[in-house]
mmCIF file of C-alpha atoms in Angstrom:
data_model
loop_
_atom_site.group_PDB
_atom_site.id
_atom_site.type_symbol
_atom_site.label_atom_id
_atom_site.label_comp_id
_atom_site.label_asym_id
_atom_site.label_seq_id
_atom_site.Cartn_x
_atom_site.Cartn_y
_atom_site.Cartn_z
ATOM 1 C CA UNK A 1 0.000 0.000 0.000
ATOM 2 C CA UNK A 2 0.690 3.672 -0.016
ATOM 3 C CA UNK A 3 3.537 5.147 2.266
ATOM 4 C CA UNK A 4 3.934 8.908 2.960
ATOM 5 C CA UNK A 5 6.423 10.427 5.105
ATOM 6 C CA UNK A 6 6.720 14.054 6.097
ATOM 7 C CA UNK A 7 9.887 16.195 7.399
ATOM 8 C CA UNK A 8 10.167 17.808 10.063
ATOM 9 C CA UNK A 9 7.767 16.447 12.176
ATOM 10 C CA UNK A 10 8.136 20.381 14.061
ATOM 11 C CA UNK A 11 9.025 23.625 12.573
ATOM 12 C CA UNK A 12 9.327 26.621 14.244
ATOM 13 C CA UNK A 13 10.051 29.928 12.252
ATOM 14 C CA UNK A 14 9.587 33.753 12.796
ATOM 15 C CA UNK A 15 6.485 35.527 11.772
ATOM 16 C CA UNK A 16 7.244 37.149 8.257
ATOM 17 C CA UNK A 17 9.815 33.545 7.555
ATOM 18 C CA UNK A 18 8.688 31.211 4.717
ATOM 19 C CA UNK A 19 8.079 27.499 5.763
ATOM 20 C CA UNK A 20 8.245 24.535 4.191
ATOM 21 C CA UNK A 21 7.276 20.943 4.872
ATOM 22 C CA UNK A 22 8.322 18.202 2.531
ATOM 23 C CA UNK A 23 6.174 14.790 1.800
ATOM 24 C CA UNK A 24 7.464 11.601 -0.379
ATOM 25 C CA UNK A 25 4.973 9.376 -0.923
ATOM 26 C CA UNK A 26 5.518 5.514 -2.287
ATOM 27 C CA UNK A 27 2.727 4.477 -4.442
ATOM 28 C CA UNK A 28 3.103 6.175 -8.490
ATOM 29 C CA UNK A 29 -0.191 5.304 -8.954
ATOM 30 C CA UNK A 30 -1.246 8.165 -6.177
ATOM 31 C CA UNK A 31 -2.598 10.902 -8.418
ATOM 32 C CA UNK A 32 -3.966 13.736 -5.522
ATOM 33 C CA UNK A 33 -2.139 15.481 -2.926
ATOM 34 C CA UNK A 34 -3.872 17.450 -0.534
ATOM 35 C CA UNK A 35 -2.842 19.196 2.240
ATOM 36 C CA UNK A 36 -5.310 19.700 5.475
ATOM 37 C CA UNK A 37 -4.388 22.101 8.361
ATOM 38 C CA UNK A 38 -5.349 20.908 12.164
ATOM 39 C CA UNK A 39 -5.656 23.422 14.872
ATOM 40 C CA UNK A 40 -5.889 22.099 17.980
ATOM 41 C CA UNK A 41 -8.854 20.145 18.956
ATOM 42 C CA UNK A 42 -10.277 21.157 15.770
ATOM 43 C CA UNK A 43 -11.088 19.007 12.387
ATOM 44 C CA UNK A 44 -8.583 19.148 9.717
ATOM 45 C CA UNK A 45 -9.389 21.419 6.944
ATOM 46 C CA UNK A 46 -8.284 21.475 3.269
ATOM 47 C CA UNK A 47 -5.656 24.525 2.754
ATOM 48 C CA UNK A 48 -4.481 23.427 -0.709
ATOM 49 C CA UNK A 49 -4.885 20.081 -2.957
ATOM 50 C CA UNK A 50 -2.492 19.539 -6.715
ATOM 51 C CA UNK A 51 -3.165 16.677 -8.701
ATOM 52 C CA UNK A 52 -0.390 14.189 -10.739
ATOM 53 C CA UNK A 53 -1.245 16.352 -13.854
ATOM 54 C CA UNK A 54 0.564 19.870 -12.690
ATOM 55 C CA UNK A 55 3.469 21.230 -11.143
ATOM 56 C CA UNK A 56 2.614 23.833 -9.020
ATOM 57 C CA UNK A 57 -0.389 25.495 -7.410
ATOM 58 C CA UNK A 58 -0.203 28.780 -5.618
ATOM 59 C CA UNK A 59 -3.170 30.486 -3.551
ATOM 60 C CA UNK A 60 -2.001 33.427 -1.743
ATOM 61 C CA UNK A 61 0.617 32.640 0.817
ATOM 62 C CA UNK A 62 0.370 29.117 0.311
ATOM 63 C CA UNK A 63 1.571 26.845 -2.875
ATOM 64 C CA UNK A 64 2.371 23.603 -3.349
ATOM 65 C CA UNK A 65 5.047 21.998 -5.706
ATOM 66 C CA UNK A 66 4.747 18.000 -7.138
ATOM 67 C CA UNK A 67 7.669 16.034 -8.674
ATOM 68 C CA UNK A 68 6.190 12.926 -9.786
ATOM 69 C CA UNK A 69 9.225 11.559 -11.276
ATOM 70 C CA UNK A 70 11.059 11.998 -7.384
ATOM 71 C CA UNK A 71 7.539 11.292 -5.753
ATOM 72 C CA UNK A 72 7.557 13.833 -3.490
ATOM 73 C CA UNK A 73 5.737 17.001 -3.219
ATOM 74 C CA UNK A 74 6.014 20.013 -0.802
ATOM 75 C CA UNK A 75 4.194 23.277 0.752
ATOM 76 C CA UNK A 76 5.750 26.680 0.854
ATOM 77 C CA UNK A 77 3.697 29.399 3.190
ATOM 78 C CA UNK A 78 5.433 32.553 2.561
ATOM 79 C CA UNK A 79 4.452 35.470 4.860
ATOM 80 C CA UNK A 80 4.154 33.566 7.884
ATOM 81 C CA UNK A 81 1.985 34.366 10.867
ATOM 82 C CA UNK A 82 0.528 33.747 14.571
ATOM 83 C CA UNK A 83 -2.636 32.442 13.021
ATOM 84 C CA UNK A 84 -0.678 29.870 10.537
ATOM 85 C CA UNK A 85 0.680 27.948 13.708
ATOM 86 C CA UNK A 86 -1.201 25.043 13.611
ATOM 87 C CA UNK A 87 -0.503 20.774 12.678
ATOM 88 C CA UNK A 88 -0.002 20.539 8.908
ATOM 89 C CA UNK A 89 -0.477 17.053 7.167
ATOM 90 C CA UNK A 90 -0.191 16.041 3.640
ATOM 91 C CA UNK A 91 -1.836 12.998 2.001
ATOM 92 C CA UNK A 92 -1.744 11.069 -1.384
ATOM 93 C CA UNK A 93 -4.568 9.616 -2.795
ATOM 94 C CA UNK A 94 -5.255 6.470 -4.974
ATOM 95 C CA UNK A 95 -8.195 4.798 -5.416
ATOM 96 C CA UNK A 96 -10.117 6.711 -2.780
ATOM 97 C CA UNK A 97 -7.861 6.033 -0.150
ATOM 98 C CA UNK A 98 -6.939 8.519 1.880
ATOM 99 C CA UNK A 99 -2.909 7.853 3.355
ATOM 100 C CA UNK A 100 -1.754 10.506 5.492
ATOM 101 C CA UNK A 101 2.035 11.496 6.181
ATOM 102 C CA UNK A 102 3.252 11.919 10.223
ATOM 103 C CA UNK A 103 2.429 15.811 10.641
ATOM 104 C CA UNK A 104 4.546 18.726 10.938
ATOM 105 C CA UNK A 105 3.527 20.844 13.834
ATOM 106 C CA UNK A 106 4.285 24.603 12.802
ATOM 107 C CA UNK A 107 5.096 27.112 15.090
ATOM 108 C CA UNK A 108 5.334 30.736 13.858
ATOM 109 C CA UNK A 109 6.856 33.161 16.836
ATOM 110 C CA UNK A 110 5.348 36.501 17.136
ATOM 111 C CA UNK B 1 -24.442 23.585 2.696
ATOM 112 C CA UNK B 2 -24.029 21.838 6.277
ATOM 113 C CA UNK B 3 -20.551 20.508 6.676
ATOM 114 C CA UNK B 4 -20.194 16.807 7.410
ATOM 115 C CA UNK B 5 -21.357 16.102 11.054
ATOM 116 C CA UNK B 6 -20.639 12.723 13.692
ATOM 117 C CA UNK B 7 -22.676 12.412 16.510
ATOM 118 C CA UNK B 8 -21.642 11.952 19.463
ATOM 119 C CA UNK B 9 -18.724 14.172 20.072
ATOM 120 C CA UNK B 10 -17.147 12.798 23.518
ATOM 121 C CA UNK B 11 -17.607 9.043 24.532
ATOM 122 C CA UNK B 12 -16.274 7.220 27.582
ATOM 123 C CA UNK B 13 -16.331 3.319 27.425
ATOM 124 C CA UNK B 14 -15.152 0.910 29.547
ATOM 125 C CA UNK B 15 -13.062 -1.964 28.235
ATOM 126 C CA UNK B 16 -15.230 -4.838 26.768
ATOM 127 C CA UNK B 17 -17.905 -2.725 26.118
ATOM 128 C CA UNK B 18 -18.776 -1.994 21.757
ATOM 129 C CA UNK B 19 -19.582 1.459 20.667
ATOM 130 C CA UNK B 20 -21.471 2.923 17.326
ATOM 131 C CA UNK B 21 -20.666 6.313 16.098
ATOM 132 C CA UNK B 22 -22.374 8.027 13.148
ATOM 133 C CA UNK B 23 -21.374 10.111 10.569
ATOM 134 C CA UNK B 24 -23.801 12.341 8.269
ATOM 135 C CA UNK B 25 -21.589 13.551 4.955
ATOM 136 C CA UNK B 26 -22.549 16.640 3.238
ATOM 137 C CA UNK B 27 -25.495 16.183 1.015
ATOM 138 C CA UNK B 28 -24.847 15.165 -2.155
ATOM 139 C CA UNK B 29 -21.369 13.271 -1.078
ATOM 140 C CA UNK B 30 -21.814 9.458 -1.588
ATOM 141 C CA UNK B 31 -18.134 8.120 -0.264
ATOM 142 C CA UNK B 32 -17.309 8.453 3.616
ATOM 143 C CA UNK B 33 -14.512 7.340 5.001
ATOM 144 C CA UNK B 34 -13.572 7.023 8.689
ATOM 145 C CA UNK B 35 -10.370 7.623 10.306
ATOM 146 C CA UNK B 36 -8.831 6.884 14.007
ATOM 147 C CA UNK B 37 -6.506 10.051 14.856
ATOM 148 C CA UNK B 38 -4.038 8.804 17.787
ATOM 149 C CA UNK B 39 -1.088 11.374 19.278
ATOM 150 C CA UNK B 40 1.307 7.942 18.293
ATOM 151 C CA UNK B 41 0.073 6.887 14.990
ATOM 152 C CA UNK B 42 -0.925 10.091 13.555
ATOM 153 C CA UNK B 43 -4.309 9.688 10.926
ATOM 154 C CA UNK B 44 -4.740 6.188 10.286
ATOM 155 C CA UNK B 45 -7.435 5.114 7.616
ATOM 156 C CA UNK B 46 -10.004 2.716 8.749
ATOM 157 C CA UNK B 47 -12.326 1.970 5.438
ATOM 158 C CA UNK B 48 -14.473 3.764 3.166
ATOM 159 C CA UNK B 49 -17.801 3.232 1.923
ATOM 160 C CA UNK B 50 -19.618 4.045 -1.045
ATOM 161 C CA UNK B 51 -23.257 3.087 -2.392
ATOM 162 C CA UNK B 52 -23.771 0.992 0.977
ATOM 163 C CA UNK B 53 -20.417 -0.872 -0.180
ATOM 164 C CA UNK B 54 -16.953 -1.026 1.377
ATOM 165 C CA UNK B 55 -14.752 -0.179 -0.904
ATOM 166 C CA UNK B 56 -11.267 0.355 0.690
ATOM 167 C CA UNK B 57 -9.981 -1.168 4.312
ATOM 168 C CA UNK B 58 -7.248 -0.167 5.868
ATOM 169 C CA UNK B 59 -5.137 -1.974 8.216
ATOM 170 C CA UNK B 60 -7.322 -2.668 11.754
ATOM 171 C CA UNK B 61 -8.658 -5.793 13.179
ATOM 172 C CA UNK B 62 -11.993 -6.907 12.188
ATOM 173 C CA UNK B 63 -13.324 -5.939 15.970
ATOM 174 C CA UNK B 64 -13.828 -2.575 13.479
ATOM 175 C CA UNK B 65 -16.608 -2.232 11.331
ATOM 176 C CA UNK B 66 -18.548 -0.290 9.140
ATOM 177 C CA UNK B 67 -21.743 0.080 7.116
ATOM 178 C CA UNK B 68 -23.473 2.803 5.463
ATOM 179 C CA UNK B 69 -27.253 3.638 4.956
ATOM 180 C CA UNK B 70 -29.131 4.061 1.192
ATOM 181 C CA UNK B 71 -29.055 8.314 2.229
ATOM 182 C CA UNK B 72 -25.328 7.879 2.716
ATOM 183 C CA UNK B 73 -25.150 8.064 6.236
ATOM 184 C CA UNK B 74 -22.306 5.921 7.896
ATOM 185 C CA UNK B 75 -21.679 4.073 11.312
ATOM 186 C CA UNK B 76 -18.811 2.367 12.726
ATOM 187 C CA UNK B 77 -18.763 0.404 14.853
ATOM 188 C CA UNK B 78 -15.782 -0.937 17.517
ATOM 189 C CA UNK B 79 -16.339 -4.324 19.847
ATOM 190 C CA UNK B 80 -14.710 -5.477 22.539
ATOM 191 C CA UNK B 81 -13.413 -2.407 23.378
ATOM 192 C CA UNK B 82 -9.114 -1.955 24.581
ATOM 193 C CA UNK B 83 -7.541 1.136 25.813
ATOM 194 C CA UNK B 84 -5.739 1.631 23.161
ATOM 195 C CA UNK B 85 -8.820 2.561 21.260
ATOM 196 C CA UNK B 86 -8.966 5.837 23.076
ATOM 197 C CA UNK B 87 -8.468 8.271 19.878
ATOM 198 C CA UNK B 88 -10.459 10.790 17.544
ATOM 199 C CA UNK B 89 -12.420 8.926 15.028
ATOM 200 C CA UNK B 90 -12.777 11.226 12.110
ATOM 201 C CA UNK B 91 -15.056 10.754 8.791
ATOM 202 C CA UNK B 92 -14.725 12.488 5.740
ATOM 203 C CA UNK B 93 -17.387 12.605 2.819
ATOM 204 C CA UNK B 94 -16.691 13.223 -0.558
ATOM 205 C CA UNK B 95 -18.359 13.422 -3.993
ATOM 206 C CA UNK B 96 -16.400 10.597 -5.364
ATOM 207 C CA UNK B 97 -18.184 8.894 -8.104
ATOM 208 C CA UNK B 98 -18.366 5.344 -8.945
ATOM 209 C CA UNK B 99 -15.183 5.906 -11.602
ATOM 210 C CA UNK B 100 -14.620 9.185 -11.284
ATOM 211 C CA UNK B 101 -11.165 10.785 -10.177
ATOM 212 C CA UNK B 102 -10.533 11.167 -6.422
ATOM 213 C CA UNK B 103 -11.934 14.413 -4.902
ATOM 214 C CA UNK B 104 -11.217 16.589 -1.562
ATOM 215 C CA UNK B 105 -12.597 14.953 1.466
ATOM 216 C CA UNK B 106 -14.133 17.310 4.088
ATOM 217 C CA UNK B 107 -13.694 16.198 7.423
ATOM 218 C CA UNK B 108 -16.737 16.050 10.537
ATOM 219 C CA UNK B 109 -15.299 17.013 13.923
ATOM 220 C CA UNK B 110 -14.848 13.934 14.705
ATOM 221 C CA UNK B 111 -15.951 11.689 18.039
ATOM 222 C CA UNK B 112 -13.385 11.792 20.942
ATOM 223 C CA UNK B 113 -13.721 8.328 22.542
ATOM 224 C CA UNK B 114 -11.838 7.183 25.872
ATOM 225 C CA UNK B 115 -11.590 3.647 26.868
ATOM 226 C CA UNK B 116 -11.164 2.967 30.596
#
């Protein structure tokens, strides 16, 4: 089955830094990556999704890059801030199923 | 539209004991899938149903299972309760289609369930 691992499993940064959290996922028959956002005690919410057809998706401070060919894909936040401090997980989908990477909790320092 | 909602939101159990949570997906979404969210093992799937069928399992032991009703609706259900089935159970819904191309879940707020 599928396999996705995510680095750093923390991340701390200054507000106004860029982060960026790295996935590699196993399965090249995967063909959506989303990314959900999980503040705590809260549901995780879709920030940004790219499917195996494109490169790069950008909306706002937040984009996400896909090399299919390395299998791994990755999300930039530029701009950081107080509110952006939250558990970010990444995912690839194939055939419905959902496989989720570790984590990466994000902290952004005032 | 309502979001996806799960019902109840905070369980306690005692170990032995078998528990049913529900799931209502946002209308229109035919796939739900549920999820057990532990601090250790992150978001591990648990299976996903569409049309009343289970179409995906993921790795758990058969003491967890799952149906789903003709208006999409979806229980699971856990037996023989241990305490390391203490977790957040999340579901997602989707509009997947029967051979369509994977779409964005959207997660409930899941159903916080301690075993003692």
């Amino acid at each position: 089955g599928e396999n996705v691992e995510q680095h750093p499993s923390t991340l701390s940064v200054q507000e106004g830094d860029s982060a960026v959290i790295k996935c590699t996922y196993s399965d090249s028959a995967s063909n959506y990556f989303p990314w959900y956002k999980q503040e705590l005690g809260k549901r995780p919410q879709l920030i940004i999704d790219i499917r195996s057809n494109v490169g790069e998706k950008k909306d706002q401070r937040i984009a996400v890059t896909l090399n299919k060919t390395a299998k791994h894909f990755s999300l930039h936040i530029t701009e950081t801030q107080p509110e952006d401090s939250a558990v970010y997980f990444c995912a690839a989908i194939g055939g419905n199923m959902l496989t989720f990477g570790g984590g990466t909790r994000l902290m952004v320092k005032p | 539209k309502a979001g996806v909602t799960q019902t109840p939101r905070y369980l306690i159990k005692t170990r032995g004991q078998q528990v049913t949570l529900s799931c209502s997906p946002i209308s229109g979404h035919r796939s739900v899938s549920w999820y057990q969210q532990t601090p250790g093992q992150g978001l591990q799937f648990l299976f996903e149903y569409f049309s009343e069928t289970q179409r995906n399992k993921g790795n758990f032991p058969g003491r967890f299972s799952g149906r789903q009703f003709s208006n999409s609706r979806s229980e699971m259900n856990v037996s023989t309760l241990e305490l390391g089935d203490s977790a957040l159970y999340l579901c997602a819904s989707s509009l997947m289609t029967s051979g369509g191309r994977e779409e964005t879940q959207y997660f409930g707020p899941g159903t916080r369930l301690l075993v003692l």
